[in-house]
Amino acid sequence: MKIFLDTANIGDIKKGVAWGIVDGVTTNPTLISREGFKDYKSALKEICDIVKGPVSAEVISTDSEGMIKEGKDLSKIDENIVIKIPATLEGLKAVKQLTNENIKTNVTLIFSPSQALLAAKAGATYVSPFVGRLDDISSGGMELIEKIVAIFDNYLIDTKVIVASIRHPLHFVESALIGAEVATIPFPVLGKLMKHPLTDIGIERFLNDWKKNQ
Ligand code: E4P
């Protein structure tokens, strides 16, 4: 299973990469504006220089022409840039065109299996279903992942599922059990994945026993 970091924070990306477990990064307009970058493109370039894997950059336009223009422009930043396009009919048109031009896409804001299937049919490289935001409205986020993975398996679809809007370690573990190809994880949740109180207690006990014999 691939792990992407869901952040635009350069310090956190460097830490995650140093842990040896980060395969890519996803950003969105909220995450980018949170970091207060002066220049969007140079921020993305900096991220691409740190992470040797896919880096998703989201378009702002809502019409297909604008999305295609922005997508082409952003794709010139680095060969690892993936263009994030919202799951709309205009978005499908943009995905089709960008795919025809060998530009990778990640269809985002997916909340239903039909959106994922249509995105895949248009040629999306990735789809990003949002589990946390569905859980927030009492509509099982992980059930959506199960359905999308089953549909893609039925038709041997190559489009990869990125589980997005992850809020806690169980989302990550359930994604792996279902067989989603990627989980994109906020930095604080990534740290929690490796945490276990018995590990901490075990280290403390070993060190105390060791000191007694010195
Ligand atoms: C990633 O591709 C998504 O933009 C992100 O996971 C959304 O997360 P949120 O629902 O916590 O904003």
PDB file of C-alpha atoms and ligand atoms in Angstrom:
ATOM      1  CA  MET A   1       0.000   0.000   0.000  1.00  0.00           C
ATOM      2  CA  LYS A   2       1.302   3.409  -0.898  1.00  0.00           C
ATOM      3  CA  ILE A   3       1.279   6.231   1.639  1.00  0.00           C
ATOM      4  CA  PHE A   4       0.909   9.822   0.506  1.00  0.00           C
ATOM      5  CA  LEU A   5       1.194  12.762   2.880  1.00  0.00           C
ATOM      6  CA  ASP A   6      -1.882  14.999   2.777  1.00  0.00           C
ATOM      7  CA  THR A   7      -0.167  18.315   3.437  1.00  0.00           C
ATOM      8  CA  ALA A   8       1.716  21.208   1.877  1.00  0.00           C
ATOM      9  CA  ASN A   9       3.886  21.758   4.958  1.00  0.00           C
ATOM     10  CA  ILE A  10       7.501  21.484   3.821  1.00  0.00           C
ATOM     11  CA  GLY A  11       8.853  20.636   7.286  1.00  0.00           C
ATOM     12  CA  ASP A  12       6.337  17.812   7.770  1.00  0.00           C
ATOM     13  CA  ILE A  13       7.029  16.449   4.286  1.00  0.00           C
ATOM     14  CA  LYS A  14      10.778  16.392   5.014  1.00  0.00           C
ATOM     15  CA  LYS A  15      10.151  14.546   8.315  1.00  0.00           C
ATOM     16  CA  GLY A  16       7.843  11.981   6.662  1.00  0.00           C
ATOM     17  CA  VAL A  17      10.301  11.343   3.831  1.00  0.00           C
ATOM     18  CA  ALA A  18      13.122  10.873   6.358  1.00  0.00           C
ATOM     19  CA  TRP A  19      11.014   8.130   8.033  1.00  0.00           C
ATOM     20  CA  GLY A  20      11.231   6.289   4.696  1.00  0.00           C
ATOM     21  CA  ILE A  21       7.517   5.650   4.266  1.00  0.00           C
ATOM     22  CA  VAL A  22       6.202   8.493   2.101  1.00  0.00           C
ATOM     23  CA  ASP A  23       5.482   7.630  -1.534  1.00  0.00           C
ATOM     24  CA  GLY A  24       3.830  10.888  -2.612  1.00  0.00           C
ATOM     25  CA  VAL A  25       1.959  14.013  -1.540  1.00  0.00           C
ATOM     26  CA  THR A  26      -1.538  15.379  -2.065  1.00  0.00           C
ATOM     27  CA  THR A  27      -2.362  19.055  -1.739  1.00  0.00           C
ATOM     28  CA  ASN A  28      -5.563  21.032  -2.124  1.00  0.00           C
ATOM     29  CA  PRO A  29      -6.347  24.769  -2.089  1.00  0.00           C
ATOM     30  CA  THR A  30      -7.072  24.674   1.672  1.00  0.00           C
ATOM     31  CA  LEU A  31      -3.759  22.979   2.500  1.00  0.00           C
ATOM     32  CA  ILE A  32      -1.780  25.335   0.232  1.00  0.00           C
ATOM     33  CA  SER A  33      -3.362  28.505   1.649  1.00  0.00           C
ATOM     34  CA  ARG A  34      -2.796  27.236   5.214  1.00  0.00           C
ATOM     35  CA  GLU A  35       0.982  27.385   4.583  1.00  0.00           C
ATOM     36  CA  GLY A  36       0.803  30.961   3.271  1.00  0.00           C
ATOM     37  CA  PHE A  37       2.951  30.362   0.166  1.00  0.00           C
ATOM     38  CA  LYS A  38       3.598  33.469  -1.902  1.00  0.00           C
ATOM     39  CA  ASP A  39       4.028  31.450  -5.093  1.00  0.00           C
ATOM     40  CA  TYR A  40       1.959  28.289  -5.679  1.00  0.00           C
ATOM     41  CA  LYS A  41       4.175  26.866  -8.418  1.00  0.00           C
ATOM     42  CA  SER A  42       7.457  27.255  -6.581  1.00  0.00           C
ATOM     43  CA  ALA A  43       5.866  25.630  -3.509  1.00  0.00           C
ATOM     44  CA  LEU A  44       4.895  22.630  -5.635  1.00  0.00           C
ATOM     45  CA  LYS A  45       8.393  22.498  -7.134  1.00  0.00           C
ATOM     46  CA  GLU A  46       9.895  22.464  -3.647  1.00  0.00           C
ATOM     47  CA  ILE A  47       7.609  19.567  -2.671  1.00  0.00           C
ATOM     48  CA  CYS A  48       8.551  17.653  -5.856  1.00  0.00           C
ATOM     49  CA  ASP A  49      12.244  18.109  -5.058  1.00  0.00           C
ATOM     50  CA  ILE A  50      11.730  16.477  -1.645  1.00  0.00           C
ATOM     51  CA  VAL A  51       9.389  13.614  -2.584  1.00  0.00           C
ATOM     52  CA  LYS A  52      10.283  11.304  -5.434  1.00  0.00           C
ATOM     53  CA  GLY A  53       6.720  10.273  -6.212  1.00  0.00           C
ATOM     54  CA  PRO A  54       3.335  11.647  -7.340  1.00  0.00           C
ATOM     55  CA  VAL A  55       2.447  15.142  -6.079  1.00  0.00           C
ATOM     56  CA  SER A  56      -1.194  16.162  -6.590  1.00  0.00           C
ATOM     57  CA  ALA A  57      -1.861  19.821  -7.431  1.00  0.00           C
ATOM     58  CA  GLU A  58      -5.486  20.958  -7.616  1.00  0.00           C
ATOM     59  CA  VAL A  59      -6.980  23.261 -10.241  1.00  0.00           C
ATOM     60  CA  ILE A  60      -9.128  26.223  -9.199  1.00  0.00           C
ATOM     61  CA  SER A  61     -11.191  26.601 -12.391  1.00  0.00           C
ATOM     62  CA  THR A  62     -14.640  25.041 -12.535  1.00  0.00           C
ATOM     63  CA  ASP A  63     -15.012  24.965 -16.332  1.00  0.00           C
ATOM     64  CA  SER A  64     -13.229  22.310 -18.396  1.00  0.00           C
ATOM     65  CA  GLU A  65     -11.278  24.791 -20.529  1.00  0.00           C
ATOM     66  CA  GLY A  66      -9.892  26.523 -17.477  1.00  0.00           C
ATOM     67  CA  MET A  67      -9.077  23.178 -15.804  1.00  0.00           C
ATOM     68  CA  ILE A  68      -7.229  21.970 -18.908  1.00  0.00           C
ATOM     69  CA  LYS A  69      -5.247  25.211 -19.175  1.00  0.00           C
ATOM     70  CA  GLU A  70      -4.311  25.146 -15.493  1.00  0.00           C
ATOM     71  CA  GLY A  71      -3.573  21.419 -15.642  1.00  0.00           C
ATOM     72  CA  LYS A  72      -1.183  21.802 -18.570  1.00  0.00           C
ATOM     73  CA  ASP A  73       0.534  24.694 -16.862  1.00  0.00           C
ATOM     74  CA  LEU A  74       0.929  22.890 -13.510  1.00  0.00           C
ATOM     75  CA  SER A  75       2.135  19.692 -15.199  1.00  0.00           C
ATOM     76  CA  LYS A  76       5.186  21.579 -16.505  1.00  0.00           C
ATOM     77  CA  ILE A  77       6.473  22.071 -12.941  1.00  0.00           C
ATOM     78  CA  ASP A  78       7.717  18.492 -12.594  1.00  0.00           C
ATOM     79  CA  GLU A  79       7.203  15.070 -14.174  1.00  0.00           C
ATOM     80  CA  ASN A  80       5.653  13.832 -10.902  1.00  0.00           C
ATOM     81  CA  ILE A  81       2.846  16.400 -10.827  1.00  0.00           C
ATOM     82  CA  VAL A  82      -0.659  14.881 -10.924  1.00  0.00           C
ATOM     83  CA  ILE A  83      -3.525  17.234 -11.742  1.00  0.00           C
ATOM     84  CA  LYS A  84      -6.345  17.172  -9.227  1.00  0.00           C
ATOM     85  CA  ILE A  85      -9.720  17.771 -10.848  1.00  0.00           C
ATOM     86  CA  PRO A  86     -13.098  17.973  -9.070  1.00  0.00           C
ATOM     87  CA  ALA A  87     -15.683  15.230  -9.711  1.00  0.00           C
ATOM     88  CA  THR A  88     -18.037  17.172 -11.994  1.00  0.00           C
ATOM     89  CA  LEU A  89     -19.158  16.744 -15.611  1.00  0.00           C
ATOM     90  CA  GLU A  90     -16.824  19.607 -16.588  1.00  0.00           C
ATOM     91  CA  GLY A  91     -14.112  17.782 -14.660  1.00  0.00           C
ATOM     92  CA  LEU A  92     -14.685  14.612 -16.723  1.00  0.00           C
ATOM     93  CA  LYS A  93     -14.089  16.564 -19.933  1.00  0.00           C
ATOM     94  CA  ALA A  94     -10.852  17.935 -18.542  1.00  0.00           C
ATOM     95  CA  VAL A  95      -9.708  14.475 -17.378  1.00  0.00           C
ATOM     96  CA  LYS A  96     -10.344  13.027 -20.839  1.00  0.00           C
ATOM     97  CA  GLN A  97      -8.344  15.785 -22.539  1.00  0.00           C
ATOM     98  CA  LEU A  98      -5.457  15.769 -20.063  1.00  0.00           C
ATOM     99  CA  THR A  99      -5.280  11.955 -20.262  1.00  0.00           C
ATOM    100  CA  ASN A 100      -5.096  12.205 -24.062  1.00  0.00           C
ATOM    101  CA  GLU A 101      -2.096  14.472 -23.555  1.00  0.00           C
ATOM    102  CA  ASN A 102      -0.439  11.967 -21.178  1.00  0.00           C
ATOM    103  CA  ILE A 103      -1.001  14.161 -18.135  1.00  0.00           C
ATOM    104  CA  LYS A 104      -1.880  12.222 -14.976  1.00  0.00           C
ATOM    105  CA  THR A 105      -5.055  13.141 -13.085  1.00  0.00           C
ATOM    106  CA  ASN A 106      -6.548  12.614  -9.635  1.00  0.00           C
ATOM    107  CA  VAL A 107     -10.319  13.110  -9.528  1.00  0.00           C
ATOM    108  CA  THR A 108     -11.109  14.572  -6.135  1.00  0.00           C
ATOM    109  CA  LEU A 109     -14.188  15.233  -3.993  1.00  0.00           C
ATOM    110  CA  ILE A 110     -15.563  11.771  -4.764  1.00  0.00           C
ATOM    111  CA  PHE A 111     -18.519  10.850  -2.568  1.00  0.00           C
ATOM    112  CA  SER A 112     -20.259   8.096  -4.572  1.00  0.00           C
ATOM    113  CA  PRO A 113     -19.312   4.936  -6.488  1.00  0.00           C
ATOM    114  CA  SER A 114     -20.847   6.314  -9.699  1.00  0.00           C
ATOM    115  CA  GLN A 115     -18.567   9.372  -9.579  1.00  0.00           C
ATOM    116  CA  ALA A 116     -15.559   7.056  -9.210  1.00  0.00           C
ATOM    117  CA  LEU A 117     -16.616   4.815 -12.103  1.00  0.00           C
ATOM    118  CA  LEU A 118     -17.221   7.747 -14.459  1.00  0.00           C
ATOM    119  CA  ALA A 119     -13.892   9.325 -13.482  1.00  0.00           C
ATOM    120  CA  ALA A 120     -12.162   6.029 -14.262  1.00  0.00           C
ATOM    121  CA  LYS A 121     -13.967   5.767 -17.619  1.00  0.00           C
ATOM    122  CA  ALA A 122     -12.756   9.277 -18.506  1.00  0.00           C
ATOM    123  CA  GLY A 123      -9.202   8.016 -17.904  1.00  0.00           C
ATOM    124  CA  ALA A 124      -8.368   9.227 -14.384  1.00  0.00           C
ATOM    125  CA  THR A 125      -5.076   7.906 -13.023  1.00  0.00           C
ATOM    126  CA  TYR A 126      -6.422   8.187  -9.466  1.00  0.00           C
ATOM    127  CA  VAL A 127      -9.748   8.788  -7.743  1.00  0.00           C
ATOM    128  CA  SER A 128      -9.920  10.323  -4.262  1.00  0.00           C
ATOM    129  CA  PRO A 129     -13.009   9.313  -2.230  1.00  0.00           C
ATOM    130  CA  PHE A 130     -13.311  11.372   0.992  1.00  0.00           C
ATOM    131  CA  VAL A 131     -14.019   9.058   3.931  1.00  0.00           C
ATOM    132  CA  GLY A 132     -13.828  11.535   6.833  1.00  0.00           C
ATOM    133  CA  ARG A 133     -16.274  14.012   5.333  1.00  0.00           C
ATOM    134  CA  LEU A 134     -18.777  11.175   4.754  1.00  0.00           C
ATOM    135  CA  ASP A 135     -18.345   9.920   8.337  1.00  0.00           C
ATOM    136  CA  ASP A 136     -19.002  13.509   9.470  1.00  0.00           C
ATOM    137  CA  ILE A 137     -22.518  13.276   8.035  1.00  0.00           C
ATOM    138  CA  SER A 138     -23.125   9.739   9.376  1.00  0.00           C
ATOM    139  CA  SER A 139     -22.694   8.144   5.946  1.00  0.00           C
ATOM    140  CA  GLY A 140     -20.089   5.337   6.148  1.00  0.00           C
ATOM    141  CA  GLY A 141     -16.922   6.528   4.429  1.00  0.00           C
ATOM    142  CA  MET A 142     -15.239   3.122   4.382  1.00  0.00           C
ATOM    143  CA  GLU A 143     -18.291   1.527   2.745  1.00  0.00           C
ATOM    144  CA  LEU A 144     -17.676   3.820  -0.204  1.00  0.00           C
ATOM    145  CA  ILE A 145     -14.090   2.530  -0.474  1.00  0.00           C
ATOM    146  CA  GLU A 146     -15.329  -1.095  -0.398  1.00  0.00           C
ATOM    147  CA  LYS A 147     -17.781  -0.365  -3.231  1.00  0.00           C
ATOM    148  CA  ILE A 148     -15.276   1.474  -5.429  1.00  0.00           C
ATOM    149  CA  VAL A 149     -12.587  -1.200  -4.986  1.00  0.00           C
ATOM    150  CA  ALA A 150     -15.155  -3.934  -5.805  1.00  0.00           C
ATOM    151  CA  ILE A 151     -16.342  -2.112  -8.938  1.00  0.00           C
ATOM    152  CA  PHE A 152     -12.793  -1.488 -10.159  1.00  0.00           C
ATOM    153  CA  ASP A 153     -11.975  -5.178  -9.525  1.00  0.00           C
ATOM    154  CA  ASN A 154     -15.093  -6.281 -11.468  1.00  0.00           C
ATOM    155  CA  TYR A 155     -13.901  -4.507 -14.596  1.00  0.00           C
ATOM    156  CA  LEU A 156     -10.116  -4.741 -14.116  1.00  0.00           C
ATOM    157  CA  ILE A 157      -9.969  -0.946 -14.038  1.00  0.00           C
ATOM    158  CA  ASP A 158      -6.434   0.469 -13.732  1.00  0.00           C
ATOM    159  CA  THR A 159      -7.452   3.697 -11.969  1.00  0.00           C
ATOM    160  CA  LYS A 160      -6.007   3.684  -8.461  1.00  0.00           C
ATOM    161  CA  VAL A 161      -8.010   4.484  -5.324  1.00  0.00           C
ATOM    162  CA  ILE A 162      -6.538   7.102  -2.982  1.00  0.00           C
ATOM    163  CA  VAL A 163      -8.405   7.024   0.319  1.00  0.00           C
ATOM    164  CA  ALA A 164      -8.642  10.726   1.239  1.00  0.00           C
ATOM    165  CA  SER A 165      -9.995  12.784   4.138  1.00  0.00           C
ATOM    166  CA  ILE A 166      -8.432  10.297   6.556  1.00  0.00           C
ATOM    167  CA  ARG A 167      -8.958  11.319  10.175  1.00  0.00           C
ATOM    168  CA  HIS A 168      -7.531   8.477  12.291  1.00  0.00           C
ATOM    169  CA  PRO A 169      -5.458   5.260  12.168  1.00  0.00           C
ATOM    170  CA  LEU A 170      -8.517   2.994  11.747  1.00  0.00           C
ATOM    171  CA  HIS A 171      -9.261   4.650   8.396  1.00  0.00           C
ATOM    172  CA  PHE A 172      -5.740   3.648   7.328  1.00  0.00           C
ATOM    173  CA  VAL A 173      -5.980   0.053   8.561  1.00  0.00           C
ATOM    174  CA  GLU A 174      -9.426  -0.473   7.019  1.00  0.00           C
ATOM    175  CA  SER A 175      -8.172   0.957   3.716  1.00  0.00           C
ATOM    176  CA  ALA A 176      -5.368  -1.607   3.721  1.00  0.00           C
ATOM    177  CA  LEU A 177      -7.773  -4.460   4.549  1.00  0.00           C
ATOM    178  CA  ILE A 178     -10.046  -3.454   1.680  1.00  0.00           C
ATOM    179  CA  GLY A 179      -7.060  -3.243  -0.660  1.00  0.00           C
ATOM    180  CA  ALA A 180      -7.101   0.431  -1.676  1.00  0.00           C
ATOM    181  CA  GLU A 181      -3.831   1.237  -3.463  1.00  0.00           C
ATOM    182  CA  VAL A 182      -3.102   4.497  -1.625  1.00  0.00           C
ATOM    183  CA  ALA A 183      -3.997   6.261   1.634  1.00  0.00           C
ATOM    184  CA  THR A 184      -3.290   9.982   1.828  1.00  0.00           C
ATOM    185  CA  ILE A 185      -2.680  10.858   5.434  1.00  0.00           C
ATOM    186  CA  PRO A 186      -2.420  14.115   7.418  1.00  0.00           C
ATOM    187  CA  PHE A 187       0.948  14.380   9.204  1.00  0.00           C
ATOM    188  CA  PRO A 188      -0.415  14.050  12.786  1.00  0.00           C
ATOM    189  CA  VAL A 189      -2.245  10.821  11.827  1.00  0.00           C
ATOM    190  CA  LEU A 190       0.914   9.444  10.179  1.00  0.00           C
ATOM    191  CA  GLY A 191       2.768   9.755  13.497  1.00  0.00           C
ATOM    192  CA  LYS A 192      -0.076   7.983  15.333  1.00  0.00           C
ATOM    193  CA  LEU A 193       0.191   4.946  13.025  1.00  0.00           C
ATOM    194  CA  MET A 194       3.475   3.952  14.662  1.00  0.00           C
ATOM    195  CA  LYS A 195       2.465   4.717  18.230  1.00  0.00           C
ATOM    196  CA  HIS A 196       1.627   1.991  20.764  1.00  0.00           C
ATOM    197  CA  PRO A 197       1.677   2.436  24.562  1.00  0.00           C
ATOM    198  CA  LEU A 198       3.109  -1.072  25.071  1.00  0.00           C
ATOM    199  CA  THR A 199       6.059  -0.171  22.821  1.00  0.00           C
ATOM    200  CA  ASP A 200       6.804   2.890  24.971  1.00  0.00           C
ATOM    201  CA  ILE A 201       6.395   0.914  28.224  1.00  0.00           C
ATOM    202  CA  GLY A 202       8.605  -1.858  26.798  1.00  0.00           C
ATOM    203  CA  ILE A 203      11.433   0.558  25.932  1.00  0.00           C
ATOM    204  CA  GLU A 204      11.239   2.171  29.372  1.00  0.00           C
ATOM    205  CA  ARG A 205      11.366  -1.215  31.100  1.00  0.00           C
ATOM    206  CA  PHE A 206      14.328  -2.442  28.999  1.00  0.00           C
ATOM    207  CA  LEU A 207      16.269   0.762  29.703  1.00  0.00           C
ATOM    208  CA  ASN A 208      15.543   0.623  33.455  1.00  0.00           C
ATOM    209  CA  ASP A 209      16.628  -3.037  33.660  1.00  0.00           C
ATOM    210  CA  TRP A 210      19.782  -2.217  31.699  1.00  0.00           C
ATOM    211  CA  LYS A 211      20.666   0.676  34.041  1.00  0.00           C
ATOM    212  CA  LYS A 212      20.302  -1.583  37.119  1.00  0.00           C
ATOM    213  CA  ASN A 213      23.199  -3.719  35.860  1.00  0.00           C
ATOM    214  CA  GLN A 214      25.582  -0.848  35.035  1.00  0.00           C
TER     215      GLN A 214
HETATM  216  C1  E4P B   1      -6.872  14.952  -0.345  1.00  0.00           C
HETATM  217  O1  E4P B   1      -6.705  14.680  -1.509  1.00  0.00           O
HETATM  218  C2  E4P B   1      -8.040  15.696   0.143  1.00  0.00           C
HETATM  219  O2  E4P B   1      -8.073  16.973  -0.401  1.00  0.00           O
HETATM  220  C3  E4P B   1      -8.029  15.748   1.650  1.00  0.00           C
HETATM  221  O3  E4P B   1      -7.744  14.448   2.136  1.00  0.00           O
HETATM  222  C4  E4P B   1      -9.307  16.289   2.243  1.00  0.00           C
HETATM  223  O4  E4P B   1      -9.265  16.132   3.636  1.00  0.00           O
HETATM  224  P1  E4P B   1     -10.291  16.883   4.632  1.00  0.00           P
HETATM  225  O5  E4P B   1     -11.648  16.323   4.415  1.00  0.00           O
HETATM  226  O6  E4P B   1      -9.752  16.591   5.991  1.00  0.00           O
HETATM  227  O7  E4P B   1     -10.211  18.343   4.271  1.00  0.00           O
END
